[in-house]
Amino acid sequence: MDIPLLIKNQNSSCCAPVSTSINSCCSPAEGTQNESLPKESSIKLNKTYPVAIIGAGPVGLAAAAHLSLAGEAFILLEKGSEVAENIKSWQHVRLFSPWQYNVDKAAKQLLLKSGWTMPEESILPTGQEIRAMYLQPLANLPEIKPFISFNTTVVGISKKNHDKMKSASRDSAPFVLYTEQNGKTERIFASAVIDATGTWATPNPVHAENVWTSAEQKLGDKIFYGIPNVKSLNDRYKGKRVAVIGGGHSAINTILELEKLEDVEIIWVLRKKRVEEAYGGEEKDALAARGELGSRIHTLVNEGKIKVFTPFYIEELTQTSDGIIIKGDGPTGEHQLPAVDEIIANTGSRPDFSLLKEIRLSIDSTVESVEALAPLIDPNEHSCGTVRPHGELELRHPESGFYIVGMKSYGRAPTFLMATGYEQVRSIVAYLTGDLEAARKVELNLPETGVCSLDLNSNNNSNCC
C-alpha cells in the first residue's frame, strides 16, 4: 500500500485540479454532480449523545478537531495505547508530500491557538515526525484529550433496541457501540458514528487471486506485511535471500532499504507487464522525492542488483528445507522461483467490516469502497486515479448518521490521499451541525501525478480519466 500523499500541480491537463465549479474531463459538468444522490435536509443530532469517532489516526483526529470547533460533543475511541498506532509500523518512512499538505485546517487552527509552531511547510516529514510533531500535540489539546479513550476496541455497532432487520423508529434510535477495554465489555451510545479505522491493519495476501491460504498463514513468522524498518531488523535479513512482492512505491521503498544491508539477495516479484511500469515519472514526476525513488530502483535493476520476475502471479507457497518455494504463473507458464528465506509483502490492504454487521451499508461489490465513490476511484477505470471532489453526500449510507471515512472509505483502491480524508470529515461535520452550504461546498485539488501509477515518460494520453 502506498503511503497517503498530496501535492499541488501547476500544470493544466485533463487530470489537473478540479472543483465542483470546473468543467473538465475529470469532473462532471456544472450542475450535474451528484444528481442521483439524495438531497434531503440536514440530519438532526440527538444532543443527548456525542458523535463517536473510531480510530485516532490523522483523519479521526481531524474529525475531532472539526467537531470541537463546531462545539459538538464527541468521543474518540482508539484501539491502541497511543494515537496513530498504525503509523508506528511505517514511522521510518518519509512521505512524498511536504508538511503543508499533511495538516488538517481545523487541527491547525486549534494547535496554533495553543502556541504550536507549524513545521517548515516545504519539508518532507517521516511517519514518526507526523506522529510526534503533529498528531500527538493535537491529541494532547484540552479540546480533544479528555474525550479520547485509548485501549478501547469497538467489536460491534448497532442501533439501540434494533437489529439490522428492524426498521420501525430506526432513524430516531441512537447508535450503540459495543467496546472492550481491559477485558470488560461496555455499551456506548452515540448520535452519529464516524468510522476512521483505515485498512493498514488488514493487509492482502500474496496470492494472485487475493485468497488467504493456510500455507501462507503458517508462514507468518517468515512474511512481513508492510514496509519493515530494516535497520532494526538487520539480523533478520542480513545474509538472506528475500522476496519483495508488490509493484507500488511501498515495495520500492522496501527494496531500497534492503539494498543498504550487507550480503542480501533481493528478488522482486510483480504482476506488472513490464518492470518499467513501476518506475513512474522519475525525473518528470511532479513529486521530486517520489521521482527519485523510481530513478534509484531503475538504476539498481539495470545494474543487476535486483532479480526481477514480472509478470508473475503467485499460486502456491511451500516451506522446504531449502527455504520458501514460490510457484506461480510467469511469462512462459508455470514457474518456480529460487527458494527464499524471507518474504516482504507490499500487496495492499482491504477494509474490515466485521464490526459493522448490524449497520445498513452501501458498499461497492468490486472496490469495497463506499458505493458512490467507486465510479470515481475504481483503478480498473481510472488509470490516473483522479478523484472528483466528494464529501458528506457521497459518503452516506442507508444508516442515517453513519459514515466511513479516510482510507477505509476507499475500500481496496490504493489512491487515497490524507488531504481527501480531511475534506471528507470537514464536509460531514458541517452537515451534522446543520451547515448544508458548507457541507456541499467540497473543494479538493488533485494533481495529475498525485496518486497515479502513470508512466510519465510516455506521450500516450489515451488513459485520460
XYZ file of C-alpha atoms in Angstrom:
465
model
C 0.000 0.000 0.000
C 1.305 3.398 -0.875
C 1.612 5.964 1.874
C -1.106 8.650 1.583
C 0.139 11.847 -0.010
C -0.951 15.068 -1.626
C 0.763 17.568 -3.879
C -0.262 20.646 -5.751
C 0.050 20.668 -9.525
C 0.656 23.819 -11.512
C 0.006 22.190 -14.866
C -3.288 22.186 -16.667
C -4.495 18.887 -18.068
C -7.493 16.629 -18.188
C -6.464 15.284 -14.793
C -5.451 18.618 -13.287
C -7.032 20.067 -10.130
C -10.806 20.127 -10.285
C -13.555 21.589 -8.149
C -17.304 21.495 -8.200
C -17.402 24.561 -10.413
C -14.889 23.417 -13.027
C -15.975 21.501 -16.095
C -13.266 19.103 -17.301
C -12.842 15.505 -18.389
C -12.221 14.552 -14.761
C -15.153 16.456 -13.300
C -18.861 16.386 -14.014
C -20.442 19.188 -15.997
C -21.627 22.079 -13.861
C -24.978 21.437 -12.276
C -24.896 17.673 -12.849
C -22.739 16.467 -9.976
C -24.455 14.120 -7.511
C -27.875 14.449 -9.161
C -28.526 10.758 -8.460
C -27.879 11.205 -4.739
C -30.475 12.335 -2.179
C -30.539 15.974 -1.135
C -32.755 15.953 1.956
C -32.329 18.439 4.773
C -29.638 18.113 7.411
C -29.762 15.356 9.998
C -30.928 16.359 13.471
C -28.444 15.093 16.028
C -29.737 13.808 19.330
C -27.822 16.125 21.644
C -28.165 13.602 24.475
C -25.320 11.612 22.941
C -21.924 12.531 21.479
C -20.678 11.796 17.977
C -18.494 8.681 18.150
C -15.262 8.610 16.142
C -13.482 5.268 15.771
C -9.738 5.470 15.192
C -7.313 8.158 16.417
C -5.261 8.432 13.233
C -4.868 11.576 11.114
C -8.444 11.528 9.776
C -10.092 10.553 13.066
C -8.258 13.318 14.909
C -9.201 15.768 12.158
C -12.851 14.835 12.693
C -12.403 15.525 16.409
C -10.878 18.936 15.630
C -13.767 19.914 13.366
C -16.359 18.761 15.912
C -14.561 20.676 18.656
C -14.559 23.900 16.655
C -18.248 23.374 15.923
C -18.998 22.994 19.644
C -20.284 19.448 19.164
C -19.777 16.722 21.773
C -17.707 13.747 20.650
C -15.844 10.695 21.903
C -12.798 9.266 20.122
C -12.254 5.523 20.539
C -8.745 4.190 19.830
C -7.768 0.516 19.917
C -4.103 1.287 20.606
C -2.424 2.825 23.613
C -1.381 5.928 21.643
C -2.615 7.979 18.720
C -1.876 6.797 15.184
C -0.758 3.311 16.219
C -0.755 2.163 12.588
C 1.722 4.872 11.608
C 4.194 3.446 14.097
C 4.690 0.479 11.772
C 5.899 2.774 8.977
C 7.183 5.711 11.004
C 10.667 5.282 9.485
C 9.292 6.051 6.008
C 9.496 9.573 4.586
C 6.370 10.840 2.859
C 6.394 12.171 -0.706
C 4.415 15.264 0.228
C 5.601 18.223 2.330
C 4.112 19.337 5.631
C 1.759 21.873 4.072
C -0.395 19.065 2.655
C -0.434 16.804 5.708
C -2.064 19.048 8.315
C -5.828 19.464 8.592
C -7.078 23.071 8.645
C -9.238 22.751 11.768
C -6.473 20.887 13.582
C -4.001 23.581 12.600
C -6.334 26.284 13.924
C -6.599 24.589 17.321
C -2.871 23.894 17.511
C -1.817 27.440 16.607
C -4.121 28.788 19.299
C -2.214 26.653 21.827
C 1.172 28.071 20.785
C 2.167 25.211 18.483
C 4.584 26.021 15.681
C 3.838 24.698 12.217
C 6.823 22.755 10.837
C 8.549 24.164 7.756
C 5.907 23.628 5.083
C 8.293 22.561 2.327
C 9.967 19.762 4.334
C 9.032 16.128 3.746
C 8.162 14.526 7.104
C 8.625 10.916 8.160
C 5.783 8.966 9.713
C 7.452 9.384 13.098
C 7.588 13.151 12.639
C 3.904 13.229 11.649
C 3.091 11.481 14.925
C 5.459 13.377 17.215
C 5.210 16.871 15.745
C 1.555 16.958 14.719
C -0.758 14.160 15.857
C 0.435 13.778 19.444
C 0.323 17.549 20.150
C -3.151 17.613 18.595
C -4.342 14.735 20.761
C -2.969 16.462 23.884
C -5.002 19.628 23.369
C -7.557 20.283 26.136
C -10.266 20.434 23.476
C -9.538 16.810 22.473
C -7.550 14.888 25.109
C -10.401 14.423 27.651
C -12.552 12.787 25.006
C -10.106 10.108 23.779
C -10.490 6.580 25.105
C -7.348 4.502 24.468
C -7.042 0.704 24.574
C -10.686 0.583 23.533
C -11.678 -1.916 20.839
C -15.021 -1.483 19.103
C -16.321 -5.004 18.457
C -19.728 -4.117 17.055
C -22.085 -1.253 16.222
C -25.878 -1.305 16.032
C -28.916 0.856 16.825
C -30.404 0.764 20.318
C -33.020 -1.977 20.617
C -32.740 -2.663 16.874
C -31.023 -5.342 14.891
C -30.246 -4.865 11.199
C -33.683 -6.141 10.155
C -35.822 -3.835 12.270
C -36.914 -0.618 10.534
C -39.568 0.912 12.808
C -38.260 4.075 14.522
C -34.762 3.132 13.398
C -33.592 6.628 12.433
C -34.536 8.064 15.816
C -32.739 5.357 17.778
C -29.198 6.197 18.935
C -26.233 4.150 17.823
C -24.841 1.703 20.330
C -21.167 0.751 20.190
C -20.030 -2.390 21.956
C -16.486 -1.861 23.222
C -13.931 -3.935 25.069
C -11.379 -2.374 27.386
C -9.212 -4.273 29.851
C -11.367 -7.368 29.449
C -14.591 -5.518 30.172
C -17.425 -5.004 27.687
C -19.303 -1.706 27.703
C -22.023 -0.114 25.578
C -21.562 3.469 24.406
C -24.408 5.462 22.855
C -23.841 7.956 20.070
C -25.865 10.343 17.925
C -23.695 9.621 14.860
C -20.693 7.443 14.078
C -17.579 8.210 12.003
C -15.527 5.093 11.220
C -11.917 6.149 10.563
C -10.265 2.803 11.313
C -8.418 2.596 7.989
C -7.166 -0.569 6.276
C -3.457 -0.726 7.188
C -4.003 -3.430 9.817
C -5.690 -5.768 7.316
C -3.167 -6.461 4.531
C -3.884 -8.501 1.426
C -2.343 -11.962 0.980
C 0.389 -12.565 -1.590
C -1.596 -14.932 -3.808
C -2.630 -13.509 -7.157
C -6.302 -14.292 -6.534
C -6.129 -12.481 -3.177
C -7.214 -15.508 -1.153
C -5.737 -16.347 2.235
C -4.449 -19.911 2.491
C -3.381 -21.937 5.490
C 0.072 -22.306 3.913
C 0.581 -18.544 3.873
C -0.778 -18.150 7.383
C 1.596 -20.828 8.687
C 4.494 -18.827 7.229
C 3.539 -15.796 9.283
C 6.929 -15.645 11.025
C 8.657 -15.552 7.624
C 6.409 -12.959 5.954
C 6.432 -9.268 6.834
C 3.388 -7.301 5.613
C 4.187 -3.627 5.093
C 7.428 -1.643 4.999
C 9.892 -3.045 7.546
C 12.303 -0.887 9.452
C 15.319 -2.651 8.013
C 17.777 -1.008 10.435
C 16.005 -2.549 13.410
C 15.635 -5.882 11.597
C 19.208 -6.156 10.346
C 19.721 -9.596 11.905
C 16.547 -10.879 10.272
C 17.539 -10.035 6.705
C 21.340 -9.869 6.656
C 22.827 -12.642 4.556
C 19.390 -13.805 3.403
C 17.596 -14.145 0.084
C 14.475 -12.007 0.364
C 11.469 -11.851 -1.983
C 9.714 -8.459 -2.113
C 6.224 -8.801 -3.534
C 4.404 -5.786 -4.954
C 4.743 -3.179 -7.684
C 3.982 0.069 -5.854
C 6.055 2.665 -4.039
C 5.913 0.702 -0.789
C 7.725 -2.184 -2.491
C 10.276 0.209 -3.957
C 10.866 1.776 -0.536
C 11.356 -1.693 0.923
C 13.881 -2.713 -1.751
C 15.906 0.482 -1.409
C 16.174 -0.092 2.331
C 17.110 -3.768 1.939
C 19.806 -2.893 -0.556
C 21.652 -0.975 2.144
C 22.279 -4.164 4.119
C 25.305 -6.357 3.557
C 25.013 -9.625 1.695
C 21.280 -9.528 0.934
C 19.969 -11.072 -2.271
C 16.754 -9.383 -3.409
C 14.100 -10.957 -5.620
C 11.387 -8.589 -6.813
C 8.055 -10.198 -7.745
C 5.497 -8.050 -9.601
C 2.291 -8.543 -11.562
C 3.015 -5.674 -13.964
C 3.575 -6.498 -17.634
C 6.931 -4.680 -17.582
C 9.116 -3.631 -14.678
C 9.426 -0.173 -16.295
C 5.799 0.466 -15.329
C 6.894 0.587 -11.685
C 9.409 3.391 -12.230
C 6.766 6.106 -12.659
C 7.799 9.515 -13.900
C 11.325 9.536 -12.466
C 12.763 12.997 -13.258
C 9.404 14.067 -14.757
C 7.447 13.292 -11.594
C 5.793 16.336 -10.029
C 6.976 14.994 -6.673
C 10.759 15.088 -6.704
C 11.091 12.659 -3.786
C 8.867 10.099 -5.450
C 10.539 10.549 -8.804
C 13.873 9.863 -7.141
C 12.565 6.519 -5.880
C 11.767 5.480 -9.443
C 15.178 6.563 -10.681
C 17.023 4.741 -7.896
C 15.165 1.470 -8.371
C 15.665 1.763 -12.142
C 19.410 2.019 -11.598
C 19.526 -0.977 -9.260
C 17.629 -3.136 -11.749
C 19.905 -2.062 -14.615
C 22.973 -2.870 -12.526
C 21.654 -6.371 -11.874
C 21.478 -5.880 -8.103
C 17.843 -6.988 -8.079
C 16.459 -10.049 -9.810
C 13.057 -9.203 -11.266
C 10.216 -11.615 -12.036
C 7.342 -9.960 -13.889
C 4.619 -10.557 -14.732
C 4.396 -13.263 -12.080
C 1.179 -14.457 -10.415
C 1.771 -16.346 -7.172
C -0.259 -19.535 -6.819
C 1.487 -21.509 -4.085
C 3.868 -21.108 -1.146
C 5.687 -24.105 0.316
C 8.178 -24.282 3.177
C 11.064 -26.662 2.444
C 14.450 -27.384 3.997
C 15.979 -25.082 1.377
C 13.601 -22.216 2.114
C 10.238 -20.959 0.895
C 9.311 -22.117 -2.597
C 7.138 -19.672 -4.560
C 5.275 -21.178 -7.505
C 3.131 -19.315 -9.956
C 2.242 -18.289 -13.466
C 5.053 -16.443 -15.250
C 5.560 -15.109 -18.779
C 6.177 -18.621 -20.128
C 3.679 -20.513 -17.987
C 4.077 -22.340 -14.693
C 7.309 -21.369 -12.974
C 9.097 -21.853 -9.651
C 11.251 -19.097 -8.174
C 14.529 -19.735 -6.355
C 13.952 -20.666 -2.706
C 13.886 -17.615 -0.410
C 14.472 -17.188 3.310
C 12.039 -14.328 3.874
C 9.115 -12.603 2.131
C 8.123 -8.956 2.425
C 4.599 -8.374 1.121
C 3.608 -4.952 -0.207
C 0.363 -6.120 -1.767
C -2.069 -3.522 -0.471
C -4.792 -3.806 2.134
C -8.534 -4.193 2.466
C -11.286 -2.897 4.768
C -12.591 -4.872 7.736
C -16.378 -4.690 8.008
C -16.737 -7.235 10.823
C -17.755 -4.613 13.387
C -20.453 -3.248 11.041
C -22.583 -6.362 10.527
C -25.645 -4.725 12.127
C -25.266 -1.451 10.231
C -27.024 -0.900 6.910
C -24.215 -0.168 4.486
C -23.843 0.826 0.855
C -20.597 -0.861 -0.232
C -19.469 -1.368 -3.812
C -19.192 -5.050 -4.703
C -15.928 -4.602 -6.607
C -13.866 -1.891 -4.932
C -15.380 -2.406 -1.446
C -15.459 1.362 -1.112
C -18.445 3.481 -0.208
C -20.681 2.751 -3.197
C -20.969 6.303 -4.539
C -17.168 6.646 -4.591
C -16.493 3.500 -6.619
C -17.020 5.032 -10.095
C -14.627 7.830 -9.147
C -11.768 5.715 -7.819
C -12.016 2.247 -9.406
C -8.468 1.548 -10.686
C -9.970 -0.598 -13.454
C -11.483 2.558 -14.921
C -9.259 5.360 -13.634
C -5.684 4.729 -14.627
C -4.614 8.151 -13.335
C -6.535 7.841 -10.092
C -8.014 11.347 -10.217
C -10.867 11.740 -7.750
C -13.612 14.297 -8.160
C -14.420 16.422 -5.125
C -16.625 14.468 -2.744
C -17.968 14.889 0.745
C -20.860 14.007 3.029
C -23.359 13.412 0.240
C -21.268 10.732 -1.475
C -20.265 9.157 1.846
C -23.790 8.489 3.076
C -25.048 5.028 3.873
C -28.640 3.819 4.269
C -27.950 4.068 8.010
C -28.568 7.741 8.687
C -25.746 9.339 10.655
C -23.177 6.630 9.934
C -20.059 7.371 7.845
C -16.920 5.526 6.758
C -14.088 7.983 6.100
C -10.413 8.004 5.284
C -8.640 5.063 3.702
C -11.442 2.664 4.647
C -13.912 4.690 2.568
C -11.814 3.801 -0.500
C -12.017 0.062 0.151
C -9.294 -1.723 -1.817
C -8.482 1.228 -4.088
C -4.865 2.347 -3.489
C -5.428 6.002 -4.356
C -6.448 7.566 -1.028
C -4.943 10.911 -0.039
C -4.619 12.130 3.540
C -5.994 15.509 2.485
C -9.005 13.764 0.934
C -9.865 12.392 4.347
C -9.569 15.842 5.897
C -12.045 17.235 3.387
C -14.374 14.290 3.959
C -14.688 14.919 7.695
C -14.948 18.687 7.233
C -17.973 18.166 4.987
C -19.535 15.555 7.297
C -19.193 17.718 10.412
C -20.684 20.681 8.542
C -23.671 18.509 7.626
C -24.089 17.081 11.130
C -24.084 20.566 12.609
C -26.641 21.934 10.132
C -24.430 23.884 7.731
C -25.680 22.409 4.471
C -23.976 25.022 2.304
C -20.548 24.243 3.770
C -21.225 20.520 3.557
C -21.944 20.757 -0.171
C -19.066 23.119 -0.968
C -16.416 20.452 -1.382
C -13.071 21.533 -2.770
C -10.136 19.242 -3.444
C -7.120 19.963 -5.630
C -5.567 16.832 -7.063
C -2.516 16.717 -9.319
C -2.102 14.733 -12.483
C 0.622 12.679 -10.828
C -0.665 12.854 -7.264
C -1.662 9.222 -6.936
C -1.082 7.840 -10.405
C 0.961 4.887 -11.456
C 1.321 6.583 -14.818
C 4.359 6.124 -16.975
C 5.062 9.796 -17.416
C 7.773 9.038 -19.919
C 5.060 8.084 -22.363
C 3.361 10.590 -24.629
C 0.245 8.471 -24.787
C -2.658 10.411 -23.300
C -5.310 7.828 -24.111
C -5.659 6.968 -20.443
C -7.188 10.311 -19.504
C -9.768 9.784 -16.809
